[in-house]
């Protein structure tokens, strides 16, 4: 289904007022649209750059209907929306992204089964509904393996690494609380991600392949372009995914590359993603620009051009504590502070992007800096 293109002055509603919502709103306003955001946090970053703020819980159907009535199109910044309520919104209002992707991706088991049926290579996995099934996991997948809750969880939450029998007590406790999915643990050569945008006319455009490093299961840095020649293979997997799952707007597929060079789809984020933030400065269109173009019903650019190689570093609370005094001395650092009211050591408070002619040298310097080894 397609909708009329939004005109200048029309209104985009955003469910979720975090940093992704804020950057969506900034792109939308640049294009001349009004923005209304709904979020339960009265201090959420997006409300300060929106024309109007609806302070309500994500499952407040009355407030969601209010958002629908006041806007010309609705989008979302994260995937923890109630899928059934999103379905009701989609039936009543203009929600080009629909509810299918959210419904599938909120359930790790359904996500993996859908991808497998689409011919996408995923890490070997097994459903774990009972404590007794852990014995089957050990026999079929072996140690070590990742145990992840079937529903919920992000940035490493709701998952544990089971390396030996000593970890089984913690694994049993997790399965007792919630049904899980076990995944074979891969020895990785590297992690990469591919951000893409689907337009309402079916147009599909890709951003450069992104090389990522996670620390404590939170994204630490992204290097672009990735220093591995797997762009074609990654795009082929993304094409299979878009044939199996309905997407409109920007989404990101995270991949593992193991020591033998095999490419596996890890997870899908059905909205703009942390690893795509570099695109604001480093590309001719940001991931937020193309997302707004898509949900607004406009044509996408024929391709995305990387203007200059880049290194993007996440700024957690502990990183701000370490580096804040240095920002004024480095105008070449493109610093984005999200405006969250409470600073916590492991909370994402911002990011910074460095455009460079030598990504290896810049990466080494930034890692040293973030580790407290001054440059």
mmCIF file of C-alpha atoms in Angstrom, residues 218-356:
data_model
loop_
_atom_site.group_PDB
_atom_site.id
_atom_site.type_symbol
_atom_site.label_atom_id
_atom_site.label_comp_id
_atom_site.label_asym_id
_atom_site.label_seq_id
_atom_site.Cartn_x
_atom_site.Cartn_y
_atom_site.Cartn_z
ATOM 1 C CA UNK A 218 27.385 -2.147 23.692
ATOM 2 C CA UNK A 219 28.632 -0.649 20.425
ATOM 3 C CA UNK A 220 32.039 0.948 21.067
ATOM 4 C CA UNK A 221 33.035 2.154 17.593
ATOM 5 C CA UNK A 222 32.180 1.958 13.915
ATOM 6 C CA UNK A 223 34.703 2.247 11.079
ATOM 7 C CA UNK A 224 33.534 3.074 7.551
ATOM 8 C CA UNK A 225 34.153 1.686 5.040
ATOM 9 C CA UNK A 226 34.565 -1.755 6.579
ATOM 10 C CA UNK A 227 38.004 -3.230 6.058
ATOM 11 C CA UNK A 228 36.670 -6.452 4.608
ATOM 12 C CA UNK A 229 35.292 -7.121 1.136
ATOM 13 C CA UNK A 230 31.857 -8.521 1.993
ATOM 14 C CA UNK A 231 29.587 -5.786 0.636
ATOM 15 C CA UNK A 232 28.107 -7.901 -2.169
ATOM 16 C CA UNK A 233 27.370 -10.855 0.108
ATOM 17 C CA UNK A 234 25.817 -8.602 2.762
ATOM 18 C CA UNK A 235 23.601 -6.884 0.185
ATOM 19 C CA UNK A 236 22.434 -10.249 -1.132
ATOM 20 C CA UNK A 237 21.362 -11.257 2.379
ATOM 21 C CA UNK A 238 19.559 -7.948 2.874
ATOM 22 C CA UNK A 239 17.669 -8.471 -0.384
ATOM 23 C CA UNK A 240 16.477 -11.875 0.846
ATOM 24 C CA UNK A 241 15.365 -10.261 4.100
ATOM 25 C CA UNK A 242 13.351 -7.540 2.354
ATOM 26 C CA UNK A 243 11.574 -10.206 0.303
ATOM 27 C CA UNK A 244 10.528 -11.996 3.501
ATOM 28 C CA UNK A 245 9.784 -9.039 5.788
ATOM 29 C CA UNK A 246 7.985 -5.768 5.036
ATOM 30 C CA UNK A 247 10.188 -2.728 5.561
ATOM 31 C CA UNK A 248 9.603 0.928 4.786
ATOM 32 C CA UNK A 249 12.274 3.333 5.950
ATOM 33 C CA UNK A 250 15.740 2.739 7.340
ATOM 34 C CA UNK A 251 16.802 -0.504 8.983
ATOM 35 C CA UNK A 252 20.097 -2.217 9.800
ATOM 36 C CA UNK A 253 21.239 -5.818 9.584
ATOM 37 C CA UNK A 254 24.051 -6.869 11.913
ATOM 38 C CA UNK A 255 26.381 -9.632 10.688
ATOM 39 C CA UNK A 256 29.007 -11.894 12.214
ATOM 40 C CA UNK A 257 32.037 -12.975 10.179
ATOM 41 C CA UNK A 258 33.694 -16.044 11.675
ATOM 42 C CA UNK A 259 37.328 -17.105 11.452
ATOM 43 C CA UNK A 260 36.674 -19.048 8.258
ATOM 44 C CA UNK A 261 35.140 -15.989 6.583
ATOM 45 C CA UNK A 262 31.516 -17.166 6.744
ATOM 46 C CA UNK A 263 28.930 -14.377 6.962
ATOM 47 C CA UNK A 264 25.993 -14.839 9.349
ATOM 48 C CA UNK A 265 23.034 -12.569 10.016
ATOM 49 C CA UNK A 266 22.955 -11.817 13.742
ATOM 50 C CA UNK A 267 20.112 -9.358 14.339
ATOM 51 C CA UNK A 268 17.922 -6.856 12.511
ATOM 52 C CA UNK A 269 17.025 -3.408 13.812
ATOM 53 C CA UNK A 270 13.856 -2.190 12.009
ATOM 54 C CA UNK A 271 14.779 1.497 12.379
ATOM 55 C CA UNK A 272 17.884 3.727 12.194
ATOM 56 C CA UNK A 273 20.782 2.185 14.089
ATOM 57 C CA UNK A 274 23.690 3.263 16.261
ATOM 58 C CA UNK A 275 26.231 2.004 13.712
ATOM 59 C CA UNK A 276 24.770 4.325 11.054
ATOM 60 C CA UNK A 277 25.275 7.588 12.946
ATOM 61 C CA UNK A 278 28.477 8.418 11.048
ATOM 62 C CA UNK A 279 26.295 9.014 7.962
ATOM 63 C CA UNK A 280 25.225 12.419 9.308
ATOM 64 C CA UNK A 281 28.622 13.883 8.417
ATOM 65 C CA UNK A 282 30.251 11.231 6.224
ATOM 66 C CA UNK A 283 27.541 10.624 3.575
ATOM 67 C CA UNK A 284 25.562 12.819 1.219
ATOM 68 C CA UNK A 285 22.377 11.610 2.964
ATOM 69 C CA UNK A 286 22.141 10.482 6.564
ATOM 70 C CA UNK A 287 20.248 7.353 7.600
ATOM 71 C CA UNK A 288 17.688 9.698 9.179
ATOM 72 C CA UNK A 289 17.268 11.712 5.972
ATOM 73 C CA UNK A 290 16.468 8.618 3.925
ATOM 74 C CA UNK A 291 14.172 7.306 6.648
ATOM 75 C CA UNK A 292 12.096 10.492 6.606
ATOM 76 C CA UNK A 293 12.025 10.548 2.797
ATOM 77 C CA UNK A 294 10.738 6.969 2.797
ATOM 78 C CA UNK A 295 7.981 7.317 5.393
ATOM 79 C CA UNK A 296 6.939 10.625 3.812
ATOM 80 C CA UNK A 297 6.396 8.804 0.518
ATOM 81 C CA UNK A 298 9.170 10.512 -1.451
ATOM 82 C CA UNK A 299 11.680 8.994 -3.851
ATOM 83 C CA UNK A 300 15.042 7.984 -2.434
ATOM 84 C CA UNK A 301 18.409 8.972 -3.895
ATOM 85 C CA UNK A 302 19.623 6.447 -6.474
ATOM 86 C CA UNK A 303 22.629 5.697 -4.272
ATOM 87 C CA UNK A 304 24.325 6.843 -1.075
ATOM 88 C CA UNK A 305 27.818 8.275 -1.467
ATOM 89 C CA UNK A 306 30.432 8.080 1.262
ATOM 90 C CA UNK A 307 32.037 11.529 1.119
ATOM 91 C CA UNK A 308 34.974 10.585 3.336
ATOM 92 C CA UNK A 309 36.043 7.587 5.454
ATOM 93 C CA UNK A 310 34.991 7.925 9.075
ATOM 94 C CA UNK A 311 35.387 6.581 12.590
ATOM 95 C CA UNK A 312 32.366 6.907 14.879
ATOM 96 C CA UNK A 313 32.809 6.516 18.640
ATOM 97 C CA UNK A 314 29.941 6.076 21.069
ATOM 98 C CA UNK A 315 30.007 8.406 24.061
ATOM 99 C CA UNK A 316 28.834 6.630 27.179
ATOM 100 C CA UNK A 317 28.554 8.450 30.482
ATOM 101 C CA UNK A 318 32.035 7.308 31.504
ATOM 102 C CA UNK A 319 33.418 8.578 28.191
ATOM 103 C CA UNK A 320 31.884 12.005 28.727
ATOM 104 C CA UNK A 321 33.443 12.121 32.181
ATOM 105 C CA UNK A 322 36.818 11.385 30.594
ATOM 106 C CA UNK A 323 36.629 13.540 27.465
ATOM 107 C CA UNK A 324 34.221 16.410 28.007
ATOM 108 C CA UNK A 325 36.963 18.921 28.761
ATOM 109 C CA UNK A 326 38.732 18.019 25.514
ATOM 110 C CA UNK A 327 35.846 18.744 23.123
ATOM 111 C CA UNK A 328 36.552 22.470 22.807
ATOM 112 C CA UNK A 329 40.145 21.750 21.767
ATOM 113 C CA UNK A 330 39.163 19.443 18.892
ATOM 114 C CA UNK A 331 36.857 21.125 16.381
ATOM 115 C CA UNK A 332 37.551 18.231 13.995
ATOM 116 C CA UNK A 333 35.513 15.973 16.289
ATOM 117 C CA UNK A 334 31.859 16.103 15.252
ATOM 118 C CA UNK A 335 30.326 15.712 18.713
ATOM 119 C CA UNK A 336 26.641 14.900 19.211
ATOM 120 C CA UNK A 337 25.270 15.114 22.748
ATOM 121 C CA UNK A 338 21.795 13.621 23.017
ATOM 122 C CA UNK A 339 20.519 15.692 25.928
ATOM 123 C CA UNK A 340 19.639 12.917 28.354
ATOM 124 C CA UNK A 341 19.072 14.334 31.802
ATOM 125 C CA UNK A 342 20.779 11.582 33.817
ATOM 126 C CA UNK A 343 24.370 10.592 33.032
ATOM 127 C CA UNK A 344 25.234 6.965 33.852
ATOM 128 C CA UNK A 345 28.592 5.217 33.199
ATOM 129 C CA UNK A 346 27.240 2.704 30.645
ATOM 130 C CA UNK A 347 24.409 4.835 29.215
ATOM 131 C CA UNK A 348 24.630 6.148 25.648
ATOM 132 C CA UNK A 349 24.916 9.913 26.080
ATOM 133 C CA UNK A 350 26.156 10.852 22.609
ATOM 134 C CA UNK A 351 28.553 9.968 19.833
ATOM 135 C CA UNK A 352 31.288 11.620 17.840
ATOM 136 C CA UNK A 353 32.389 11.162 14.251
ATOM 137 C CA UNK A 354 35.831 11.855 12.832
ATOM 138 C CA UNK A 355 36.279 12.206 9.082
ATOM 139 C CA UNK A 356 39.735 10.991 8.072
#
